[in-house]
Amino acid sequence: MTAAATDPATPARQIGETLIDVDRLKVHFPILSGIFQRESGRVRAVDDISFEIRKGETLGLVGESGCGKSTTGRAVIRLRNPTAGTVRFDGHDLMDLSRGELRKMRRRMQIIFQDPYSSLNPRMTVGSIISEPLETHDLAAGKARIERVRELLALVGLNPNYTDRYPHEFSGGQRQRIGVARALAVEPEFIVCDEPISALDVSIQAQVLNLLVELREKFGLTYLFIAHDLSVVRHISDRVAVMYLGKLVELGPPSAIYDAPGHPYTRALLSAVPIPDPKAERRRKRVILTGDVPSPANPPDGCRFHPRCWLYERLGRPEQCRTEDPELRTVATDHRAACHFAEEALQSDIGVAHMATDKVRHGTPQSATAGLAAEHAAEASAAAAALDDSGTGSPNEPSAEV
Amino acid sequence: MPNRTEALEKPAVAVRRSASLWGDAWRRLIRNRLAVVGGVLVVTFFSLAILGPFIAPYEYQAQHLQEILANNNRPIAPFGSEFFLGTDNLGRDLLSRLLDGAQISMTVALVVQAVVLLIGLPIGAAAAWFGGRVDTYLMRFTDVIYAFPDLLFIILLSVAFRETFFGKAMNGLLLVFVAIGLTAWVGMARLVRGQLLSLKETEFVEAARAIGVSDFRIVTRHLLPNAMGPMIVAVTLGIPGAILAEATLAFIGIGAQAPRASWGSLVANGQPFLRSSPHLVIFPALAVATALISFTFLGDGLRDALDPKLKGKQ
């Protein structure tokens, strides 16, 4: 997948000022019980998170199932009403908008769903699915609408003559393309991609991912890319956010998150990613988390990760971890982590793969050397581009490996 | 990387006519023999009910006293005379009375299910759409109705409203129909609520909300069309119950007033002659049984045809 796909840091893309500003967002779900439906507790699906997404940027959001990724994605475009906090879209507070204003705002932000089977209404034809947004926002009528639907189908790589077909006549990958076409119909600036490829066959995943990358270049889209596949997120994202139990634990450029994570949880996550290279796999240190993810209805005190944290054990169970909820703080340029002992975590080498130093070589020595040289050059330019994007760049750039 | 080839794979298929889910369901339905038999019988019953007054050999209340006297004042047996299914003890043609009864039974089928939809659909939909407290109260109310003994409730209603204009409408039948409907909507309300609750959470509804589609259009374009299948099945399978309930009531003397007779009261009237003239009980009972079975076959067939989980198994 990595080799086939377009380089995420194409210089053509411009990353501008903040488009979406999420401030202390909380989404709690009440647990109702008894015949009078009294609230007996609340699931803190998203608990006090803040981040921003810049214009033209792709922010990856990763975490285990149930950590609040999808809820965050939905709250950001106000498909769920947050319990507290604000989301500003291009300066407009989404919580303050009236119904009519919100409807207008919906044109600018869209969502692509995980399950290509439940995200399309089985009783509607592809044509009416894609023209529904056009109708709703009076974007085109009559012949122009039909033309626009055909254009959108072609744009996502489907046959424009398929307008009279029903969703069940398509494969998973094709259905996902229909979902993309529906999202694009209103010409949005921002799209929440809620695990858009997790439900697809591996052979189709790269195709849909490439389509999303292509569309991003073409229309200058901003993505919030939610996934649990770390390698996919690394590939597509300009910055990556890691969530654990409703909290943001780390936020930074992929180079930092993947090569020098500052949160013990991120390191544990990386440990779980298999490396397709037995030598590197054998050499790297891994931590296996024990126990289950605690219930978000009753999260642990202090740092939410401390009951499962390997660093907490290694540091001799410091009290601070049990009593004080760590703030997301800057540990390096453009790199934030929510750990009291992020410095210790940064210095560890747990979970990180040292692939680049140990490439498997094929073919004649000459061709292998030539290939490696070309790769190094590409990596250097990518690193340079990343430096441009993130200002001065962090000390944790992959340059160490080159 | 074959990025855009999916669409071009099978150009020949583009010519094929696209199959809607309704079209698929229809094809599965007509492949189901029992369902077709049920459907044909249902259509026949409705046609007989509509055409009854025109094709009946006699008026349903006309007494043929001469013929009865000639028969020693006893009911005339079937197949032997000008009365194809014989007559009752008062000399009334049984075939004509059955045809008139068909009208009552088919009206029951329609009116009761209309009442069921009229009450059950909005209550179930409101409970699902608004949720929370509205849901709790509506569903507890539904439970109360469900717990109430049906027959007792219908008898109470019939007695209480007998003398009103409403009680006299349609020869006293409307009251019975509505009373049956008032006890039967509970299942529909629960079904609609369950359907809409699960549909409300689907991603295509969320997609519609993300687009900014209005609530009304979400309900009419996304929720209801998808809940339609199970509702059609429930309505069809509810009809035999309604016909049976009406027949039961008629048997104990509630509903159609003499000289009109529904199938249930025909059975009741024929009962004293069960030994000497069994045809007076057999034919109306056969009519009830055939109607029940045909609606049940059709309902079962519809369920198999509309249930997406069974799709591809046949």
XYZ file of C-alpha atoms in Angstrom:
716
model
C 0.000 0.000 0.000
C 2.750 2.400 0.998
C 4.677 1.913 -2.184
C 1.726 2.281 -4.514
C 0.184 5.357 -3.027
C 0.904 8.973 -3.701
C 3.283 10.778 -1.432
C 1.176 12.535 1.203
C 3.441 15.518 1.476
C 3.048 16.654 -2.120
C 4.319 20.209 -2.241
C 1.272 21.268 -4.300
C -0.885 21.213 -1.172
C -1.091 24.336 0.868
C -1.728 24.091 4.567
C -3.195 27.313 5.767
C -4.681 28.742 8.920
C -7.019 26.949 11.292
C -10.245 25.750 9.696
C -11.657 23.791 12.605
C -11.021 24.665 16.184
C -12.234 22.196 18.772
C -12.135 23.567 22.269
C -12.674 21.448 25.394
C -15.185 19.244 23.610
C -17.135 16.807 25.744
C -19.701 14.298 24.573
C -21.303 12.358 27.378
C -24.088 9.854 26.985
C -26.439 9.560 29.944
C -27.116 6.077 31.285
C -30.838 6.014 32.017
C -32.411 3.491 34.278
C -35.721 2.786 35.955
C -39.180 3.519 34.625
C -38.714 7.253 35.071
C -35.516 7.172 33.045
C -33.429 8.811 35.682
C -29.806 9.393 34.874
C -27.732 6.958 36.867
C -24.399 7.686 35.268
C -22.809 8.866 32.078
C -20.542 7.393 29.473
C -17.775 9.892 28.876
C -17.261 9.014 25.238
C -15.336 12.187 24.554
C -14.046 13.977 27.589
C -12.542 17.401 27.281
C -10.466 17.344 24.126
C -9.052 20.264 22.186
C -7.360 20.292 18.828
C -7.374 22.213 15.609
C -7.364 21.251 11.970
C -5.705 23.583 9.503
C -7.009 24.363 6.072
C -5.884 21.721 3.578
C -4.505 19.513 6.277
C -5.308 15.880 6.968
C -5.492 15.073 10.630
C -5.365 11.371 11.413
C -7.239 10.201 14.477
C -6.347 6.798 15.863
C -7.212 4.748 18.897
C -8.746 1.479 19.991
C -12.402 0.670 19.376
C -14.623 2.529 21.760
C -12.143 5.276 22.576
C -14.401 7.986 21.164
C -12.880 8.512 17.727
C -16.134 8.279 15.809
C -18.051 10.301 18.372
C -15.432 13.029 18.044
C -15.769 12.938 14.268
C -19.517 13.276 14.464
C -19.426 16.020 17.090
C -16.989 18.038 14.961
C -19.600 18.387 12.231
C -22.369 18.514 14.805
C -24.048 15.265 13.972
C -23.948 14.716 17.720
C -24.618 17.526 20.088
C -21.703 17.927 22.465
C -22.314 18.056 26.195
C -19.869 20.904 26.557
C -17.203 22.723 24.589
C -17.204 24.485 21.279
C -16.390 23.633 17.710
C -15.532 26.540 15.467
C -15.689 26.030 11.744
C -13.953 28.802 9.869
C -14.645 31.095 12.800
C -18.346 30.171 13.178
C -19.331 28.486 16.402
C -21.335 25.475 15.251
C -23.173 25.297 18.566
C -24.505 28.829 18.130
C -25.948 28.350 14.680
C -29.693 28.300 14.135
C -31.248 25.368 12.306
C -31.238 27.217 9.001
C -27.678 28.437 9.390
C -26.533 24.953 10.330
C -28.202 23.539 7.235
C -26.317 26.035 5.123
C -23.120 25.162 6.929
C -23.676 21.478 6.133
C -22.695 22.289 2.569
C -19.172 22.973 3.720
C -18.587 19.841 5.773
C -19.381 16.246 4.981
C -18.758 12.770 6.265
C -17.805 9.429 4.728
C -18.811 6.375 6.720
C -17.153 3.143 7.615
C -19.734 0.609 6.536
C -20.455 0.852 2.815
C -23.462 -1.428 3.339
C -25.399 0.586 5.877
C -24.399 4.028 4.634
C -26.513 3.868 1.474
C -30.298 3.709 1.598
C -31.182 0.351 0.017
C -34.499 1.707 -1.295
C -32.977 4.542 -3.310
C -31.193 4.418 -6.632
C -27.628 5.627 -6.854
C -28.886 8.598 -8.845
C -31.315 9.698 -6.152
C -28.752 9.065 -3.395
C -26.264 11.397 -5.060
C -28.830 13.965 -6.107
C -30.333 14.252 -2.633
C -27.667 16.739 -1.477
C -28.107 18.670 -4.738
C -31.854 18.856 -4.134
C -31.500 19.764 -0.486
C -29.250 22.709 -1.228
C -30.821 23.660 -4.568
C -27.502 23.209 -6.332
C -28.848 21.925 -9.614
C -32.225 20.996 -11.035
C -33.601 19.106 -13.976
C -31.102 18.238 -16.655
C -28.238 19.959 -14.893
C -28.799 17.783 -11.853
C -28.645 14.582 -13.878
C -25.511 15.854 -15.586
C -23.932 16.689 -12.228
C -24.708 13.215 -10.851
C -23.043 11.617 -13.853
C -20.073 13.911 -13.412
C -19.747 12.938 -9.755
C -19.930 9.240 -10.567
C -17.170 9.653 -13.110
C -15.152 11.638 -10.603
C -15.087 8.747 -8.144
C -14.303 6.244 -10.878
C -17.726 4.744 -11.490
C -19.617 4.346 -14.728
C -21.901 7.393 -15.126
C -24.611 5.144 -16.565
C -25.130 3.488 -13.187
C -27.581 6.125 -11.921
C -30.608 3.814 -12.074
C -28.967 1.029 -10.110
C -29.585 0.184 -6.510
C -26.802 -0.031 -3.893
C -27.080 -3.797 -3.496
C -25.937 -4.225 -7.072
C -22.482 -2.880 -6.216
C -19.436 -4.263 -4.455
C -18.152 -2.846 -1.181
C -15.501 -0.717 -2.864
C -17.962 0.642 -5.403
C -20.449 1.461 -2.668
C -17.780 3.352 -0.793
C -17.147 5.365 -3.958
C -20.854 6.186 -4.106
C -20.602 7.421 -0.515
C -17.659 9.597 -1.530
C -19.617 10.975 -4.492
C -22.535 11.845 -2.204
C -20.186 13.695 0.153
C -18.577 15.563 -2.737
C -21.906 16.599 -4.261
C -22.144 19.713 -2.093
C -18.524 20.687 -2.840
C -17.440 20.621 0.802
C -14.204 22.015 2.196
C -13.958 19.559 5.034
C -14.716 15.837 5.138
C -14.744 13.582 8.161
C -13.577 10.180 6.962
C -14.877 7.816 9.605
C -12.802 4.687 9.036
C -13.606 4.844 5.321
C -11.537 1.810 4.413
C -11.640 -0.420 7.483
C -14.643 -2.389 6.250
C -13.209 -2.969 2.793
C -11.266 -5.848 1.392
C -7.522 -5.273 1.626
C -7.185 -5.284 -2.154
C -9.750 -2.475 -2.410
C -8.452 -0.424 0.511
C -5.559 1.056 -1.442
C -7.838 2.031 -4.326
C -10.245 3.939 -2.128
C -7.385 5.484 -0.167
C -5.784 6.660 -3.384
C -9.095 8.090 -4.529
C -9.332 10.087 -1.305
C -5.767 11.344 -1.761
C -6.473 12.274 -5.384
C -9.629 14.179 -4.456
C -7.752 15.957 -1.710
C -5.199 17.251 -4.198
C -7.855 18.137 -6.738
C -10.209 20.096 -4.490
C -7.880 21.140 -1.694
C -9.952 19.220 0.836
C -9.339 19.108 4.541
C -9.779 15.694 6.146
C -10.292 14.380 9.608
C -9.222 10.827 8.928
C -10.387 8.397 11.583
C -8.901 4.904 11.565
C -7.450 2.245 13.734
C -4.924 1.143 11.172
C -1.755 2.986 12.088
C 0.022 2.429 8.791
C -2.895 3.845 6.791
C -3.014 6.909 8.994
C 0.709 7.448 8.695
C 0.403 7.321 4.965
C -2.354 9.881 4.553
C -1.953 12.263 7.480
C -0.102 15.523 7.961
C -0.598 15.226 11.696
C -1.801 12.372 13.836
C -3.868 12.474 17.008
C -4.027 9.485 19.344
C -7.047 8.949 21.564
C -7.458 6.795 24.619
C -10.686 6.485 26.571
C -12.197 9.766 25.442
C -9.000 11.759 25.825
C -6.455 12.994 23.360
C -3.136 11.566 24.533
C -0.808 12.652 21.770
C -0.838 14.952 18.777
C 1.946 15.562 16.311
C 3.351 14.968 12.843
C 3.569 11.306 11.772
C 7.351 11.407 12.001
C 7.112 12.229 15.683
C 4.197 9.936 16.493
C 5.660 6.921 14.724
C 9.350 7.301 15.365
C 9.522 9.095 18.686
C 6.184 8.973 20.476
C 5.964 10.880 23.716
C 3.132 8.918 25.297
C 3.496 5.375 26.664
C 0.121 4.457 25.148
C 1.257 5.408 21.647
C 4.316 3.235 22.138
C 2.119 0.355 23.218
C -0.068 0.865 20.141
C 2.969 0.824 17.867
C 4.116 -2.377 19.544
C 0.983 -4.019 18.282
C 1.680 -3.187 14.639
C 3.371 -6.106 12.919
C 6.490 -5.301 10.903
C 6.867 -7.227 7.658
C 10.549 -7.803 8.374
C 11.520 -10.603 10.727
C 14.887 -9.106 11.631
C 13.508 -5.750 12.649
C 10.600 -7.475 14.326
C 12.978 -9.526 16.449
C 15.107 -6.579 17.370
C 12.446 -4.122 18.468
C 11.145 -3.976 21.984
C 7.446 -4.416 22.474
C 5.070 -3.933 25.344
C 1.919 -5.907 25.531
C -0.823 -4.153 27.436
C -2.606 -6.257 29.975
C -6.173 -5.870 31.140
C -9.124 -4.382 29.311
C -9.827 -0.817 28.422
C -11.632 0.606 31.473
C -15.251 1.592 31.016
C -15.698 5.175 29.851
C -18.612 5.329 32.289
C -16.187 5.023 35.147
C -12.736 6.138 34.009
C -9.757 5.803 36.366
C -8.685 8.789 38.406
C -5.644 10.772 37.430
C -4.175 9.707 34.155
C -6.684 7.418 32.480
C -3.970 5.180 31.173
C -2.146 4.602 34.455
C -3.710 1.213 35.395
C -2.303 -0.280 32.186
C 0.764 1.889 31.785
C 4.158 0.223 31.519
C 5.990 3.465 32.174
C 4.031 3.959 35.402
C 5.230 0.546 36.559
C 8.786 1.220 35.457
C 8.944 4.572 37.262
C 7.798 2.938 40.483
C 4.137 3.986 40.370
C 4.473 7.740 40.882
C 1.573 9.258 42.791
C 1.141 12.051 40.276
C -0.175 9.559 37.704
C -2.901 8.398 40.051
C -4.078 11.788 41.180
C -3.435 14.287 38.440
C -4.954 14.243 34.993
C -2.098 15.173 32.649
C -2.650 18.115 30.293
C -1.821 17.821 26.627
C 1.452 19.734 26.661
C 4.069 20.558 24.095
C 7.016 18.195 24.226
C 8.608 19.244 20.955
C 7.742 21.574 18.123
C 4.189 20.853 16.972
C 4.206 17.736 19.091
C 2.015 17.465 22.166
C 1.591 14.596 24.576
C -0.556 14.126 27.671
C 1.866 12.384 29.996
C 3.542 13.642 33.154
C 6.621 11.751 32.120
C 6.628 12.365 28.390
C 10.375 13.038 28.487
C 10.998 9.521 29.781
C 8.620 8.105 27.194
C 10.429 9.990 24.427
C 13.736 8.474 25.393
C 12.458 4.930 25.412
C 12.782 2.835 22.288
C 9.804 0.628 22.965
C 7.441 -0.093 20.116
C 9.330 1.823 17.455
C 10.262 -0.027 14.307
C 13.752 0.447 12.918
C 12.898 -0.558 9.412
C 14.826 1.899 7.333
C 18.196 0.796 8.654
C 17.531 -2.768 7.751
C 15.928 -2.926 4.307
C 15.474 -6.333 2.752
C 17.379 -6.258 -0.521
C 16.411 -7.901 -3.746
C 18.052 -8.224 -7.144
C 21.656 -7.516 -7.995
C 23.744 -5.494 -5.549
C 23.965 -2.673 -8.092
C 20.247 -2.334 -8.583
C 19.647 -2.600 -4.859
C 22.088 0.180 -4.150
C 20.563 2.325 -6.851
C 17.089 1.696 -5.453
C 18.186 2.563 -1.961
C 19.848 5.748 -3.099
C 16.661 6.819 -4.853
C 14.651 6.016 -1.743
C 16.954 8.023 0.455
C 16.677 10.976 -1.848
C 12.888 10.713 -1.751
C 12.894 10.460 2.011
C 15.144 13.444 2.338
C 12.858 15.566 0.187
C 9.824 14.320 2.108
C 11.526 15.260 5.337
C 12.351 18.670 3.925
C 8.728 19.135 2.921
C 7.602 18.086 6.375
C 10.016 20.604 7.829
C 8.431 23.332 5.739
C 4.992 22.311 6.903
C 5.722 22.189 10.566
C 7.901 25.234 10.821
C 11.268 24.458 12.299
C 10.637 20.756 12.489
C 11.097 18.514 15.468
C 14.307 16.864 16.615
C 12.639 13.559 15.950
C 12.623 13.650 12.171
C 13.451 10.389 10.465
C 16.774 11.927 9.409
C 18.441 9.806 12.051
C 17.743 6.777 9.959
C 19.012 8.134 6.662
C -2.541 0.200 -9.563
C -5.934 -0.539 -11.139
C -7.592 2.516 -9.780
C -10.502 3.328 -12.004
C -11.115 0.050 -13.747
C -13.884 -1.265 -11.501
C -16.438 0.674 -13.477
C -15.247 -0.556 -16.821
C -15.123 -4.226 -15.945
C -18.467 -5.277 -17.290
C -19.734 -2.831 -19.897
C -22.335 -5.330 -21.078
C -24.124 -5.217 -17.758
C -25.112 -1.600 -18.230
C -27.802 -2.727 -20.650
C -29.477 -4.967 -18.098
C -32.552 -3.552 -16.459
C -31.869 -2.541 -12.901
C -33.733 -4.404 -10.187
C -35.203 -2.454 -7.310
C -35.613 -4.179 -3.982
C -39.384 -4.128 -4.534
C -38.883 -5.748 -7.916
C -36.698 -8.429 -6.363
C -39.266 -9.035 -3.647
C -42.001 -9.379 -6.256
C -39.976 -11.952 -8.162
C -39.350 -13.961 -5.012
C -43.023 -13.759 -4.115
C -44.298 -15.131 -7.410
C -41.776 -17.945 -7.235
C -43.332 -19.039 -3.929
C -46.209 -21.348 -4.886
C -48.096 -21.217 -1.608
C -47.942 -17.444 -1.576
C -49.307 -17.312 -5.114
C -52.174 -19.629 -4.148
C -52.846 -17.446 -1.096
C -52.669 -14.297 -3.199
C -55.073 -15.648 -5.821
C -57.524 -16.704 -3.116
C -57.266 -13.318 -1.423
C -58.006 -11.578 -4.713
C -60.906 -13.977 -5.253
C -62.353 -13.240 -1.824
C -62.163 -9.514 -2.407
C -63.750 -9.819 -5.855
C -66.537 -11.972 -4.432
C -67.107 -9.423 -1.696
C -67.340 -6.593 -4.212
C -69.325 -8.482 -6.847
C -71.400 -10.447 -4.295
C -74.634 -8.438 -4.591
C -74.501 -8.717 -8.402
C -73.697 -12.393 -8.784
C -75.696 -13.736 -5.836
C -78.594 -15.850 -7.105
C -81.003 -14.382 -4.533
C -81.254 -11.570 -2.032
C -79.468 -12.693 1.133
C -82.527 -11.999 3.281
C -85.149 -13.392 0.841
C -87.076 -16.331 2.327
C -88.185 -19.081 -0.039
C -91.119 -20.361 2.033
C -92.746 -22.445 -0.676
C -89.656 -24.516 -1.171
C -89.167 -24.923 2.571
C -92.769 -26.072 3.023
C -92.251 -28.580 0.237
C -89.215 -29.831 2.162
C -91.209 -30.507 5.377
C -90.084 -27.182 6.882
C -86.503 -28.334 7.015
C -83.378 -26.712 5.573
C -82.845 -27.689 1.940
C -79.690 -29.752 1.393
C -77.000 -28.523 -0.988
C -76.282 -29.591 -4.582
C -79.760 -31.024 -5.059
C -81.936 -28.084 -6.011
C -81.941 -24.588 -7.445
C -80.154 -23.558 -4.238
C -76.591 -24.601 -4.915
C -75.467 -24.658 -1.280
C -78.934 -25.301 0.097
C -80.949 -23.017 2.375
C -81.283 -22.469 6.093
C -84.389 -23.318 8.155
C -86.011 -20.059 7.078
C -85.540 -20.784 3.398
C -82.745 -18.301 2.780
C -80.198 -19.198 0.115
C -76.904 -20.084 1.847
C -74.712 -19.135 -1.125
C -76.197 -15.648 -1.213
C -75.750 -15.303 2.523
C -72.123 -16.453 2.300
C -71.437 -13.912 -0.433
C -72.895 -11.192 1.766
C -70.801 -12.499 4.652
C -67.693 -12.263 2.489
C -68.377 -8.554 2.221
C -68.389 -8.262 6.000
C -65.237 -10.324 6.450
C -63.286 -8.429 3.793
C -64.444 -5.104 5.218
C -63.180 -6.316 8.590
C -59.863 -7.101 6.979
C -59.538 -3.582 5.595
C -61.119 -1.449 8.307
C -59.396 -3.158 11.221
C -55.979 -2.917 9.585
C -56.673 0.713 8.667
C -57.441 1.457 12.318
C -54.343 -0.474 13.360
C -52.156 1.567 10.998
C -53.857 4.821 11.906
C -53.145 4.352 15.613
C -50.109 2.067 15.673
C -48.024 3.884 13.081
C -48.081 7.386 14.618
C -47.642 6.083 18.162
C -44.747 3.819 17.221
C -43.163 6.486 15.028
C -43.493 9.190 17.684
C -42.022 6.927 20.354
C -39.037 6.103 18.146
C -38.447 9.583 16.757
C -38.717 11.592 19.948
C -37.354 8.926 22.268
C -36.716 9.614 25.930
C -39.759 10.389 28.004
C -42.225 10.421 25.102
C -41.053 6.937 24.223
C -41.416 5.688 27.784
C -44.942 7.008 28.272
C -46.235 5.892 24.884
C -44.802 2.425 25.291
C -46.117 1.997 28.838
C -49.555 3.033 27.557
C -49.165 0.440 24.819
C -48.282 -2.183 27.422
C -51.436 -1.364 29.370
C -53.613 -1.841 26.284
C -51.743 -5.018 25.525
C -52.414 -6.395 28.982
C -56.161 -5.682 28.750
C -58.292 -8.707 27.730
C -59.205 -8.085 24.080
C -62.599 -9.733 23.945
C -63.783 -8.109 27.163
C -62.694 -4.715 25.862
C -64.526 -5.197 22.555
C -67.707 -6.383 24.292
C -67.601 -3.429 26.686
C -67.158 -0.985 23.813
C -69.952 -2.584 21.778
C -72.351 -2.418 24.683
C -71.396 1.091 25.724
C -71.767 2.610 22.268
C -74.578 0.462 20.922
C -77.206 3.204 21.025
C -75.061 6.015 19.613
C -74.884 7.088 15.979
C -71.427 5.514 15.808
C -72.798 2.251 17.173
C -75.495 2.150 14.513
C -73.275 2.981 11.550
C -72.959 0.207 8.993
C -75.589 -1.937 10.659
C -73.596 -1.953 13.915
C -70.527 -3.328 12.200
C -68.335 -0.223 12.220
C -68.319 -0.246 15.999
C -67.123 -3.856 16.048
C -64.415 -3.163 13.473
C -63.123 -0.149 15.342
C -63.235 -2.010 18.642
C -61.154 -4.831 17.169
C -58.727 -2.303 15.730
C -58.445 -0.564 19.095
C -57.082 -3.729 20.657
C -54.932 -4.809 17.740
C -52.779 -1.720 17.098
C -50.377 -2.570 19.917
C -48.310 -4.979 17.847
C -48.044 -2.474 15.015
C -46.897 0.305 17.350
C -44.170 -1.912 18.749
C -43.100 -3.074 15.314
C -42.904 0.462 13.888
C -41.014 1.709 16.924
C -38.501 -1.119 16.701
C -37.999 -0.653 12.983
C -37.561 3.096 13.155
C -35.273 2.891 16.179
C -32.847 0.674 14.333
C -33.162 2.668 11.107
C -32.641 5.954 12.924
C -29.146 4.831 13.892
C -28.132 3.678 10.431
C -25.406 5.532 8.662
C -27.555 6.445 5.684
C -29.867 8.396 7.979
C -26.832 10.026 9.534
C -25.584 10.832 6.052
C -28.917 12.479 5.272
C -28.653 14.549 8.442
C -25.095 15.507 7.542
C -26.368 16.706 4.187
C -29.015 18.800 5.928
C -32.121 16.922 4.773
C -35.183 17.980 6.764
C -36.652 15.719 9.452
C -39.843 15.251 7.473
C -37.990 14.076 4.408
C -35.780 11.787 6.479
C -38.887 10.108 7.850
C -40.702 9.878 4.521
C -37.783 9.109 2.226
C -35.422 7.127 4.400
C -37.195 5.653 7.402
C -40.658 4.658 6.212
C -39.699 3.069 2.872
C -37.267 0.851 4.736
C -39.772 -0.057 7.446
C -42.435 -0.793 4.827
C -41.599 -4.477 4.292
C -42.170 -5.697 7.864
C -45.236 -3.447 8.106
C -46.821 -4.972 5.009
C -46.161 -8.417 6.443
C -47.643 -7.464 9.814
C -50.763 -6.014 8.193
C -51.284 -9.100 6.046
C -50.715 -11.502 8.918
C -52.976 -9.410 11.147
C -55.959 -9.843 8.820
C -56.744 -13.490 9.718
C -56.761 -12.504 13.383
C -59.243 -9.715 12.670
C -61.511 -11.965 10.579
C -61.424 -14.569 13.311
C -62.155 -11.982 15.995
C -65.164 -10.731 14.049
C -66.396 -14.287 13.507
C -65.984 -15.021 17.207
C -67.967 -11.929 18.141
C -70.661 -12.725 15.598
C -70.867 -16.232 17.001
C -71.690 -14.860 20.432
C -74.110 -12.369 18.913
C -72.147 -9.133 18.766
C -71.859 -7.257 15.512
C -73.931 -7.914 12.418
C -77.654 -7.690 13.193
C -80.202 -10.002 11.608
C -81.129 -10.410 8.867
C -77.531 -9.681 7.882
C -75.169 -12.442 8.816
C -71.438 -12.650 8.879
C -69.696 -15.986 8.567
C -69.459 -16.247 12.328
C -73.176 -15.752 12.893
C -73.958 -18.175 10.057
C -72.053 -20.827 11.982
C -73.902 -19.850 15.149
C -77.296 -19.986 13.399
C -76.508 -23.321 11.798
C -75.360 -24.924 14.996
C -78.785 -26.206 16.145
C -79.117 -28.069 12.829
C -75.628 -29.540 12.969
C -76.908 -33.142 12.895
C -79.672 -32.882 10.348
C -78.208 -30.190 8.065
C -74.451 -29.987 8.665
C -73.975 -27.870 5.498
C -75.228 -24.838 7.439
C -72.108 -25.020 9.606
C -69.642 -26.615 7.192
C -69.787 -24.032 4.392
C -69.431 -20.900 6.512
C -66.693 -22.595 8.551
C -64.926 -23.573 5.330
C -65.194 -19.979 4.139
C -63.612 -18.677 7.336
C -60.874 -21.313 7.254
C -60.024 -20.698 3.585
C -59.863 -16.951 4.135
C -57.611 -17.363 7.158
C -55.267 -19.762 5.367
C -55.005 -17.696 2.209
C -54.122 -14.523 4.098
C -51.603 -16.461 6.165
C -49.978 -18.008 3.073
C -49.780 -14.622 1.420
C -48.377 -13.045 4.585
C -45.749 -15.748 4.986
C -44.787 -15.412 1.342
C -44.502 -11.641 1.698
C -42.296 -12.044 4.737
C -39.955 -14.379 2.908
C -39.916 -12.078 -0.094
C -39.344 -8.864 1.815
C -36.954 -10.088 4.479
C -33.502 -9.108 3.250
C -31.904 -11.655 5.565
C -33.350 -14.488 3.524
C -32.150 -12.873 0.350
C -30.099 -15.170 -1.842
C -31.151 -18.294 0.005
C -33.761 -19.251 -2.530
